[in-house]
Tab-separated table of C-alpha atoms and ligand atoms in Angstrom:
chain	number	residue	atom	x	y	z
A	9	MET	CA	-100.683	-20.233	-16.426
A	10	SER	CA	-101.009	-21.823	-19.835
A	11	ASP	CA	-98.477	-24.212	-21.298
A	12	ALA	CA	-97.526	-21.656	-23.896
A	13	TRP	CA	-96.423	-19.168	-21.272
A	14	LEU	CA	-94.559	-21.842	-19.466
A	15	TRP	CA	-92.577	-22.639	-22.625
A	16	VAL	CA	-91.894	-18.972	-23.198
A	17	LEU	CA	-90.474	-18.674	-19.688
A	18	VAL	CA	-88.372	-21.812	-20.060
A	19	GLY	CA	-87.066	-20.553	-23.413
A	20	LEU	CA	-86.217	-17.194	-21.895
A	21	ALA	CA	-84.365	-18.792	-18.989
A	22	ALA	CA	-82.486	-21.023	-21.398
A	23	ALA	CA	-81.547	-18.016	-23.537
A	24	ILE	CA	-80.321	-16.078	-20.467
A	25	ALA	CA	-78.284	-19.085	-19.250
A	26	ALA	CA	-76.777	-19.522	-22.728
A	27	ALA	CA	-75.857	-15.804	-22.910
A	28	LYS	CA	-74.266	-15.962	-19.451
A	29	PHE	CA	-72.407	-19.123	-20.433
A	30	ALA	CA	-71.127	-17.482	-23.582
A	31	ARG	CA	-70.062	-14.344	-21.618
A	32	ASP	CA	-68.289	-16.504	-19.030
A	33	GLY	CA	-66.483	-18.285	-21.829
A	34	ILE	CA	-65.384	-14.978	-23.372
A	35	LEU	CA	-64.204	-13.597	-20.007
A	36	LEU	CA	-62.414	-16.834	-19.180
A	37	ARG	CA	-60.563	-16.672	-22.511
A	38	ARG	CA	-59.672	-13.039	-21.789
A	39	LEU	CA	-58.427	-14.082	-18.377
A	40	VAL	CA	-56.271	-16.830	-19.858
A	41	ARG	CA	-54.890	-14.408	-22.485
A	42	TRP	CA	-54.208	-11.783	-19.791
A	43	ALA	CA	-52.460	-14.350	-17.585
A	44	ARG	CA	-50.100	-15.094	-20.497
A	45	GLN	CA	-49.221	-11.416	-20.983
A	46	PRO	CA	-46.233	-9.879	-19.150
A	47	VAL	CA	-46.800	-8.905	-15.518
A	48	GLY	CA	-48.239	-5.395	-15.346
A	49	THR	CA	-50.549	-5.745	-18.399
A	50	PRO	CA	-53.824	-4.007	-17.433
A	51	VAL	CA	-56.635	-6.404	-16.403
A	52	PRO	CA	-59.319	-7.017	-19.001
A	53	ASP	CA	-62.519	-5.015	-18.574
A	54	ALA	CA	-65.186	-6.895	-16.682
A	55	THR	CA	-68.068	-6.018	-14.442
A	56	GLY	CA	-69.620	-7.642	-11.441
A	57	ARG	CA	-68.027	-10.651	-9.811
A	58	TRP	CA	-65.731	-11.240	-12.795
A	59	GLY	CA	-64.448	-7.687	-12.424
A	60	GLU	CA	-63.749	-8.209	-8.731
A	61	ALA	CA	-61.962	-11.512	-9.414
A	62	PHE	CA	-59.852	-9.923	-12.190
A	63	LEU	CA	-58.879	-7.056	-9.918
A	64	ALA	CA	-57.947	-9.388	-7.044
A	65	LEU	CA	-55.809	-11.469	-9.388
A	66	HIS	CA	-54.202	-8.348	-10.788
A	67	LYS	CA	-53.315	-7.065	-7.301
A	68	ARG	CA	-51.820	-10.406	-6.361
A	69	ALA	CA	-49.739	-10.588	-9.525
A	70	ARG	CA	-48.499	-7.015	-8.974
A	71	LYS	CA	-47.531	-7.770	-5.372
A	72	THR	CA	-45.607	-10.878	-6.445
A	73	ALA	CA	-43.828	-8.832	-9.113
A	74	GLU	CA	-42.943	-6.144	-6.558
A	75	GLN	CA	-41.565	-8.756	-4.163
A	76	ARG	CA	-39.518	-10.285	-6.948
A	77	GLU	CA	-38.234	-6.831	-7.879
A	78	GLN	CA	-37.230	-6.175	-4.253
A	79	LEU	CA	-35.433	-9.522	-4.093
A	80	HIS	CA	-33.607	-8.662	-7.313
A	81	GLU	CA	-32.578	-5.319	-5.911
A	82	ALA	CA	-31.357	-6.913	-2.643
A	83	LEU	CA	-29.349	-9.463	-4.628
A	84	ASP	CA	-27.942	-6.698	-6.845
A	85	ARG	CA	-26.977	-4.687	-3.763
A	86	PHE	CA	-25.258	-7.705	-2.236
A	87	GLN	CA	-23.380	-8.408	-5.456
A	88	GLN	CA	-22.382	-4.762	-5.833
A	89	ALA	CA	-21.127	-4.695	-2.227
A	90	ALA	CA	-19.208	-7.951	-2.695
A	91	GLN	CA	-17.889	-6.666	-6.030
A	92	ALA	CA	-16.668	-3.444	-4.399
A	93	MET	CA	-14.811	-5.282	-1.637
A	94	PRO	CA	-11.038	-4.866	-1.763
A	95	ASP	CA	-10.683	-8.591	-1.026
A	96	GLY	CA	-11.606	-11.497	-3.260
A	97	VAL	CA	-14.962	-13.184	-2.517
A	98	VAL	CA	-16.036	-16.548	-3.967
A	99	ILE	CA	-19.308	-18.320	-3.164
A	100	LEU	CA	-18.921	-22.083	-3.322
A	101	GLY	CA	-21.800	-24.558	-3.452
A	102	GLY	CA	-21.818	-28.376	-3.061
A	103	GLN	CA	-18.633	-30.155	-4.248
A	104	LEU	CA	-16.875	-26.775	-3.804
A	105	ALA	CA	-18.415	-25.644	-7.105
A	106	VAL	CA	-17.958	-21.967	-7.958
A	107	GLU	CA	-21.322	-20.197	-7.839
A	108	TRP	CA	-20.144	-16.618	-7.916
A	109	ALA	CA	-16.880	-14.676	-7.635
A	110	ASN	CA	-16.086	-10.991	-7.560
A	111	ALA	CA	-13.565	-9.367	-9.889
A	112	LYS	CA	-10.843	-9.302	-7.225
A	113	ALA	CA	-11.159	-13.063	-6.657
A	114	GLU	CA	-11.007	-13.618	-10.412
A	115	GLN	CA	-7.784	-11.640	-10.500
A	116	LEU	CA	-6.172	-13.180	-7.391
A	117	LEU	CA	-7.121	-16.804	-8.006
A	118	GLY	CA	-7.272	-16.787	-11.786
A	119	ILE	CA	-10.965	-17.698	-11.919
A	120	ASP	CA	-12.901	-16.888	-15.068
A	121	THR	CA	-16.538	-16.922	-13.926
A	122	ALA	CA	-17.792	-16.941	-17.523
A	123	HIS	CA	-16.239	-20.426	-17.955
A	124	ASP	CA	-15.678	-21.670	-14.431
A	125	THR	CA	-19.106	-21.225	-12.828
A	126	GLY	CA	-20.252	-24.676	-11.694
A	127	ALA	CA	-16.728	-26.148	-11.742
A	128	PRO	CA	-15.095	-27.254	-8.446
A	129	ILE	CA	-12.672	-24.525	-7.393
A	130	ILE	CA	-9.970	-27.094	-6.623
A	131	ASN	CA	-9.903	-27.924	-10.346
A	132	ILE	CA	-9.160	-24.288	-11.068
A	133	VAL	CA	-6.778	-23.414	-8.214
A	134	ARG	CA	-4.670	-26.527	-7.857
A	135	GLU	CA	-2.106	-25.407	-5.308
A	136	PRO	CA	-1.779	-28.330	-2.875
A	137	GLN	CA	-2.012	-26.155	0.288
A	138	PHE	CA	-5.213	-24.587	-1.023
A	139	VAL	CA	-6.779	-27.919	-1.943
A	140	ALA	CA	-5.796	-29.416	1.437
A	141	TYR	CA	-7.290	-26.430	3.286
A	142	LEU	CA	-10.633	-26.582	1.478
A	143	GLN	CA	-10.911	-30.344	1.692
A	144	GLY	CA	-9.715	-30.461	5.320
A	145	GLY	CA	-12.826	-28.677	6.580
A	146	GLN	CA	-10.933	-26.881	9.390
A	147	TYR	CA	-11.785	-23.275	8.669
A	148	ALA	CA	-11.237	-21.626	12.054
A	149	MET	CA	-7.884	-20.155	10.968
A	150	PRO	CA	-7.017	-18.514	7.648
A	151	ARG	CA	-4.358	-20.147	5.461
A	152	LEU	CA	-1.354	-18.472	3.856
A	153	LEU	CA	-0.970	-19.252	0.198
A	154	ARG	CA	2.143	-18.553	-1.869
A	155	SER	CA	0.697	-17.846	-5.260
A	156	VAL	CA	2.019	-20.022	-8.062
A	157	ARG	CA	0.381	-17.815	-10.686
A	158	SER	CA	2.296	-14.701	-9.583
A	159	PRO	CA	5.527	-15.707	-7.872
A	160	GLY	CA	6.316	-13.460	-4.920
A	161	GLN	CA	2.639	-12.853	-4.181
A	162	SER	CA	1.268	-13.987	-0.791
A	163	LEU	CA	-2.451	-14.566	-0.332
A	164	GLN	CA	-4.419	-15.104	2.847
A	165	VAL	CA	-7.379	-17.403	2.246
A	166	ARG	CA	-10.240	-17.907	4.655
A	167	ALA	CA	-13.297	-20.115	4.186
A	168	VAL	CA	-16.497	-19.211	6.023
A	169	PRO	CA	-19.245	-21.870	6.025
A	170	PHE	CA	-22.807	-20.554	5.640
A	171	GLY	CA	-26.286	-21.688	4.572
A	172	GLN	CA	-26.637	-25.327	3.660
A	173	GLY	CA	-23.235	-26.692	2.730
A	174	ARG	CA	-22.069	-23.421	1.199
A	175	LEU	CA	-18.715	-21.714	1.712
A	176	MET	CA	-17.757	-18.103	1.311
A	177	LEU	CA	-14.079	-17.841	0.404
A	178	LEU	CA	-12.324	-14.590	1.344
A	179	VAL	CA	-8.981	-13.976	-0.372
A	180	ARG	CA	-6.673	-11.116	0.606
A	181	ASP	CA	-3.406	-10.037	-1.011
A	182	ILE	CA	-0.979	-9.687	1.913
A	183	THR	CA	2.212	-9.376	-0.178
A	184	GLN	CA	2.820	-5.795	0.941
A	185	PHE	CA	2.128	-6.635	4.571
A	186	GLU	CA	4.557	-9.575	4.435
A	187	ARG	CA	7.191	-7.392	2.780
A	188	LEU	CA	6.844	-4.816	5.569
A	189	GLU	CA	7.054	-7.572	8.154
A	190	THR	CA	10.280	-8.867	6.552
A	191	MET	CA	11.662	-5.318	6.451
A	192	ARG	CA	10.820	-4.863	10.116
A	193	ARG	CA	12.561	-8.130	11.024
A	194	ASP	CA	15.625	-7.241	8.923
A	195	PHE	CA	15.708	-3.795	10.479
A	196	VAL	CA	15.663	-5.138	14.032
A	197	ALA	CA	18.380	-7.670	13.092
A	198	ASN	CA	20.484	-4.900	11.494
A	199	VAL	CA	20.157	-2.530	14.446
A	200	SER	CA	21.046	-5.314	16.881
A	201	HIS	CA	24.061	-6.230	14.777
A	202	GLU	CA	25.207	-2.599	14.442
A	203	LEU	CA	24.981	-2.091	18.218
A	204	LYS	CA	26.443	-5.458	19.131
A	205	THR	CA	29.848	-4.857	17.515
A	206	PRO	CA	30.771	-1.619	19.352
A	207	LEU	CA	29.185	-2.890	22.549
A	208	THR	CA	31.361	-6.021	22.420
A	209	VAL	CA	34.452	-3.846	21.963
A	210	VAL	CA	33.498	-1.551	24.869
A	211	SER	CA	32.726	-4.407	27.245
A	212	GLY	CA	35.991	-6.158	26.188
A	213	PHE	CA	38.003	-3.058	27.183
A	214	ILE	CA	36.081	-2.709	30.426
A	215	ASP	CA	36.810	-6.371	31.315
A	216	THR	CA	40.513	-5.914	30.518
A	217	LEU	CA	40.684	-2.744	32.596
A	218	VAL	CA	38.838	-4.304	35.542
A	219	ASP	CA	40.944	-7.502	35.520
A	220	GLY	CA	44.351	-5.980	34.786
A	221	TRP	CA	44.089	-2.432	36.148
A	222	GLU	CA	47.216	-2.775	38.335
A	223	ASP	CA	49.314	-4.352	35.538
A	224	LEU	CA	48.418	-1.826	32.812
A	225	ALA	CA	50.655	1.100	32.017
A	226	PRO	CA	48.733	4.426	32.184
A	227	ASP	CA	49.254	4.957	28.437
A	228	GLU	CA	47.796	1.550	27.659
A	229	ALA	CA	44.789	2.219	29.881
A	230	ARG	CA	44.273	5.645	28.265
A	231	HIS	CA	44.491	4.110	24.795
A	232	MET	CA	41.846	1.515	25.685
A	233	LEU	CA	39.568	4.155	27.148
A	234	THR	CA	39.997	6.279	24.029
A	235	LEU	CA	39.034	3.345	21.795
A	236	ALA	CA	36.087	2.506	24.050
A	237	GLY	CA	35.031	6.165	23.872
A	238	GLU	CA	35.106	6.015	20.031
A	239	GLN	CA	32.845	2.975	20.063
A	240	ALA	CA	30.477	4.693	22.478
A	241	THR	CA	30.361	7.689	20.095
A	242	ARG	CA	29.576	5.302	17.250
A	243	MET	CA	26.648	3.874	19.206
A	244	ARG	CA	25.430	7.369	20.060
A	245	HIS	CA	25.507	8.380	16.371
A	246	LEU	CA	23.609	5.266	15.427
A	247	ILE	CA	20.930	5.927	18.016
A	248	GLU	CA	20.680	9.579	16.998
A	249	ASP	CA	20.244	8.590	13.340
A	250	LEU	CA	17.638	5.987	14.292
A	251	LEU	CA	15.696	8.571	16.275
A	252	THR	CA	15.932	11.026	13.367
A	253	LEU	CA	14.632	8.394	10.955
A	254	SER	CA	11.770	7.415	13.207
A	255	ALA	CA	10.816	11.082	13.690
A	256	LEU	CA	10.857	11.547	9.898
A	257	GLU	CA	8.620	8.535	9.424
A	258	THR	CA	5.785	9.996	11.463
A	259	ASP	CA	3.039	11.345	9.291
A	260	ALA	CA	3.198	14.873	10.664
A	261	PRO	CA	4.266	17.194	7.835
A	262	PRO	CA	7.532	19.105	8.395
A	263	GLN	CA	7.237	22.404	10.240
A	264	GLU	CA	8.362	24.823	7.591
A	265	GLU	CA	9.875	28.284	7.844
A	266	GLN	CA	11.924	30.580	5.669
A	267	MET	CA	15.589	29.655	5.652
A	268	THR	CA	18.370	31.962	4.550
A	269	MET	CA	20.374	29.785	2.218
A	270	ALA	CA	23.624	31.745	2.476
A	271	ALA	CA	23.816	30.880	6.197
A	272	VAL	CA	22.823	27.237	5.640
A	273	LEU	CA	25.410	26.793	2.876
A	274	ALA	CA	28.133	28.447	4.955
A	275	ASP	CA	27.352	26.070	7.839
A	276	VAL	CA	27.420	22.986	5.605
A	277	ARG	CA	30.712	24.064	4.068
A	278	GLU	CA	32.277	24.770	7.472
A	279	GLU	CA	31.223	21.371	8.795
A	280	ALA	CA	32.750	19.686	5.721
A	281	GLU	CA	35.983	21.683	6.199
A	282	VAL	CA	36.208	20.520	9.819
A	283	LEU	CA	35.676	16.898	8.804
A	284	SER	CA	38.170	17.146	5.958
A	285	ALA	CA	40.782	18.817	8.183
A	286	GLY	CA	42.463	20.367	5.178
A	287	ARG	CA	42.732	17.146	3.168
A	288	HIS	CA	40.354	18.324	0.418
A	289	GLU	CA	39.670	21.380	-1.644
A	290	ILE	CA	36.072	22.382	-0.865
A	291	VAL	CA	34.382	24.873	-3.171
A	292	LEU	CA	30.976	26.479	-2.610
A	293	VAL	CA	29.065	27.923	-5.577
A	294	ASP	CA	25.881	29.774	-4.623
A	295	HIS	CA	23.774	30.718	-7.663
A	296	GLY	CA	20.429	29.681	-6.155
A	297	PRO	CA	17.485	31.436	-4.555
A	298	SER	CA	18.378	33.169	-1.308
A	299	LEU	CA	15.290	32.059	0.661
A	300	LEU	CA	13.958	28.539	0.970
A	301	LEU	CA	10.748	27.355	2.606
A	302	GLY	CA	11.326	24.147	4.544
A	303	ASN	CA	12.252	22.593	7.833
A	304	PRO	CA	15.682	24.074	8.675
A	305	ARG	CA	16.795	21.229	10.924
A	306	GLU	CA	15.846	18.506	8.437
A	307	LEU	CA	17.208	20.201	5.308
A	308	ARG	CA	20.361	21.323	7.061
A	309	SER	CA	21.002	17.728	8.163
A	310	ALA	CA	20.267	16.354	4.652
A	311	PHE	CA	22.648	18.807	2.944
A	312	GLY	CA	25.262	18.205	5.667
A	313	ASN	CA	24.992	14.441	5.150
A	314	LEU	CA	25.695	14.732	1.424
A	315	ALA	CA	28.691	16.993	2.050
A	316	SER	CA	30.135	14.784	4.799
A	317	ASN	CA	29.734	11.690	2.577
A	318	ALA	CA	31.723	13.446	-0.151
A	319	VAL	CA	34.530	14.110	2.345
A	320	ARG	CA	34.440	10.548	3.712
A	321	TYR	CA	34.457	8.861	0.308
A	322	THR	CA	37.015	11.108	-1.382
A	323	PRO	CA	40.696	10.393	-0.813
A	324	ALA	CA	42.948	13.169	0.462
A	325	GLY	CA	43.831	15.722	-2.202
A	326	GLY	CA	40.387	15.401	-3.821
A	327	ARG	CA	38.028	18.211	-4.759
A	328	ILE	CA	34.466	18.672	-3.513
A	329	GLU	CA	32.029	21.162	-4.980
A	330	LEU	CA	28.838	22.297	-3.226
A	331	LEU	CA	26.537	23.841	-5.816
A	332	TRP	CA	23.239	25.623	-5.031
A	333	GLN	CA	21.203	26.766	-8.043
A	334	GLY	CA	17.706	27.263	-9.390
A	335	ASP	CA	16.285	24.787	-11.929
A	336	SER	CA	14.145	25.173	-15.030
A	337	SER	CA	10.922	24.115	-13.249
A	338	GLY	CA	11.113	26.929	-10.707
A	339	GLY	CA	12.629	24.701	-8.014
A	340	ALA	CA	16.243	24.482	-6.887
A	341	THR	CA	18.996	21.901	-6.486
A	342	PHE	CA	21.752	21.385	-3.956
A	343	ALA	CA	24.411	19.225	-5.623
A	344	VAL	CA	27.529	17.790	-4.026
A	345	ALA	CA	30.093	16.657	-6.574
A	346	ASP	CA	33.315	14.906	-5.644
A	347	ASN	CA	36.124	13.154	-7.478
A	348	GLY	CA	36.289	10.376	-4.923
A	349	ILE	CA	35.975	6.594	-5.024
A	350	GLY	CA	32.585	6.564	-6.804
A	351	VAL	CA	30.001	3.776	-6.756
A	352	GLU	CA	29.495	0.832	-9.120
A	353	PRO	CA	26.202	1.155	-11.073
A	354	GLN	CA	24.605	-1.933	-9.486
A	355	HIS	CA	24.715	-0.328	-6.031
A	356	ILE	CA	23.304	3.074	-6.934
A	357	SER	CA	19.580	2.288	-6.635
A	358	ARG	CA	20.134	0.699	-3.201
A	359	LEU	CA	22.215	3.431	-1.542
A	360	THR	CA	19.206	4.978	0.199
A	361	GLU	CA	18.189	1.676	1.854
A	362	ARG	CA	18.832	1.628	5.577
A	363	PHE	CA	22.231	0.123	6.418
A	364	TYR	CA	23.123	-0.408	2.774
A	365	ARG	CA	26.846	0.231	2.317
A	366	VAL	CA	29.062	-0.510	-0.645
A	367	ASP	CA	32.135	-0.895	1.537
A	368	ARG	CA	31.175	-1.688	5.117
A	369	GLY	CA	34.736	-1.270	6.398
A	370	ARG	CA	35.219	2.182	4.880
A	371	SER	CA	31.835	3.361	6.123
A	372	ARG	CA	32.642	2.265	9.704
A	373	GLU	CA	36.202	3.621	9.652
A	374	THR	CA	34.848	7.047	8.754
A	375	GLY	CA	32.151	6.912	11.431
A	376	GLY	CA	29.216	6.023	9.136
A	377	THR	CA	25.991	4.542	10.416
A	378	GLY	CA	24.631	3.412	7.048
A	379	LEU	CA	21.537	5.560	7.642
A	380	GLY	CA	22.669	8.902	6.190
A	381	LEU	CA	21.224	8.599	2.695
A	382	ALA	CA	18.019	6.977	4.034
A	383	ILE	CA	17.572	10.137	6.119
A	384	VAL	CA	18.349	12.395	3.129
A	385	LYS	CA	15.792	10.585	0.969
A	386	HIS	CA	13.106	10.869	3.653
A	387	VAL	CA	13.754	14.559	4.266
A	388	LEU	CA	13.557	15.368	0.553
A	389	GLU	CA	10.401	13.326	0.045
A	390	ARG	CA	8.757	15.091	2.986
A	391	HIS	CA	9.450	18.370	1.191
A	392	GLY	CA	8.125	17.043	-2.142
A	393	GLY	CA	11.659	16.687	-3.508
A	394	ARG	CA	13.928	13.784	-4.473
A	395	LEU	CA	17.536	12.623	-4.489
A	396	GLN	CA	19.423	11.939	-7.709
A	397	VAL	CA	22.699	10.004	-7.742
A	398	GLU	CA	25.241	9.899	-10.548
A	399	SER	CA	28.514	8.113	-9.993
A	400	ARG	CA	31.387	6.382	-11.707
A	401	PRO	CA	33.715	4.081	-9.826
A	402	GLY	CA	37.167	5.632	-9.501
A	403	GLU	CA	36.023	8.956	-10.972
A	404	GLY	CA	33.628	10.428	-8.452
A	405	SER	CA	29.985	11.049	-7.617
A	406	CYS	CA	27.376	13.752	-7.757
A	407	PHE	CA	24.494	13.587	-5.272
A	408	THR	CA	21.759	16.111	-6.124
A	409	ALA	CA	18.906	17.119	-3.820
A	410	HIS	CA	15.995	18.436	-5.923
A	411	LEU	CA	13.539	20.770	-4.210
A	412	PRO	CA	10.229	21.688	-5.863
A	413	ALA	CA	9.080	25.189	-6.793
A	414	ARG	CA	6.751	25.363	-3.781
A	415	CYS	CA	9.843	25.471	-1.490
A	416	ILE	CA	11.242	28.551	-3.179
A	417	VAL	CA	10.369	31.924	-1.648
A	418	PRO	CA	10.022	34.501	-4.445
A	419	GLU	CA	12.723	37.196	-4.398
A	420	PRO	CA	11.404	40.651	-3.621
A	421	VAL	CA	11.182	42.702	-6.797
A	422	ARG	CA	13.790	45.491	-6.627
A	423	SER	CA	12.570	48.858	-7.853
A	424	PRO	CA	14.844	50.252	-10.601
A	425	GLY	CA	17.296	52.886	-9.432
B	8	ADP	P1	27.283	5.615	5.522
B	8	ADP	O1	27.113	5.972	6.934
B	8	ADP	O2	27.741	4.211	5.327
B	8	ADP	O3	28.070	6.609	4.765
B	8	ADP	P2	25.078	6.508	3.893
B	8	ADP	O4	23.649	6.109	3.923
B	8	ADP	O5	25.393	7.931	4.061
B	8	ADP	O6	25.800	5.594	4.958
B	8	ADP	O7	25.656	6.048	2.511
B	8	ADP	C1	25.405	4.730	2.069
B	8	ADP	C2	26.550	4.237	1.211
B	8	ADP	O8	26.609	5.009	0.004
B	8	ADP	C3	27.903	4.420	1.833
B	8	ADP	O9	28.220	3.353	2.700
B	8	ADP	C4	28.805	4.466	0.620
B	8	ADP	O10	29.110	3.150	0.207
B	8	ADP	C5	27.967	5.119	-0.453
B	8	ADP	N1	28.241	6.551	-0.625
B	8	ADP	C6	27.576	7.591	-0.090
B	8	ADP	N2	28.101	8.760	-0.490
B	8	ADP	C7	29.131	8.453	-1.304
B	8	ADP	C8	30.090	9.239	-2.059
B	8	ADP	N3	30.054	10.573	-2.068
B	8	ADP	N4	30.990	8.572	-2.795
B	8	ADP	C9	31.015	7.225	-2.819
B	8	ADP	N5	30.179	6.427	-2.139
B	8	ADP	C10	29.219	7.039	-1.398
């Protein structure tokens, strides 16, 4: 081969190498530009090895993006779940710094994540018991916290260590639970007290009778037995009322049937007459629907309770009116009005509490258990109704049982003529 040909070949090779170099440069620039674009931008066009490399890079980038998306979704799901929790959740990092808190925790602890993220939680919630609990590091048992922010609110706080030096703080509002617990304790104390008094009297009489049987005149012994019998009756009434209340508190809805009101009202009036023994004027006014849908035993006892209270809290010579009538909303009311001793305004809202009495002595003397109006309230609520009390001390009271329209059985339409 001649030199000339050799130079031609060398020139050609150099030209091809330069073209390839230039193309590589262009593709490399495209690659760099593509890499700077958002993930998902289509790969630049390229053929051959460059094409394969671009495609491989593209697949890798897409996979990374998908993984990141999945992680995001998992984190979102976790945050949504923690956000939806009825309890407060706070994630604390090193130095007890707030990393995240759900809305409930913000509300219960007064955290404002927009400002407080990164700040130590003990700088935000400064209650000494809370600070001592978190700094103490003993997290096996939850801690009760009396909220300073909302007096009367009780919080249960529990720290759960996780990850590396992190804590998950669970905060629960247990105010209602504590209130119920206090009510339960008070109730047990009240019942014990109510039973203890008559029981002491009965056992006192029994001791006297056992020790001095021979020395007692028959009249004296009879008198003691009569008094002991009265106390036993008092205990029986108390236990009956307690059983009634506990039966009413079960969730089972009342077994309802049609009740003929004329018969119910006549019964209630007769019972009041017996209790009054002629000391009061008792008037019955029946303008209401003749049929009622409800539980006869419960409603009969509620109406009877209101009537017997009127007799017991109205001095002799007083007047008691039992009034049954329809109301403007399609329901009906049973009202018991008396001109008795009445109730001071500050007591009215508490009369339906168990064992609440304005005058303990008078209630006991007349055989009261302090549970009557609690029973009435429960019975009416179970029927969708309510109790209304109006009273003036020294002038009298009116206790009204409201029953909703659904308890009223429509009257049959009478054909004319
Ligand atoms: P009690 O067995 O003591 O009568 P209740 O629950 O029936 O219990 O009533 C609670 C309290 O409400 C009574 O102790 C009494 O002080 C007051 N009260 C109820 N009815 C009347 C009334 N008609 N007039 C005045 N006070 C009443």
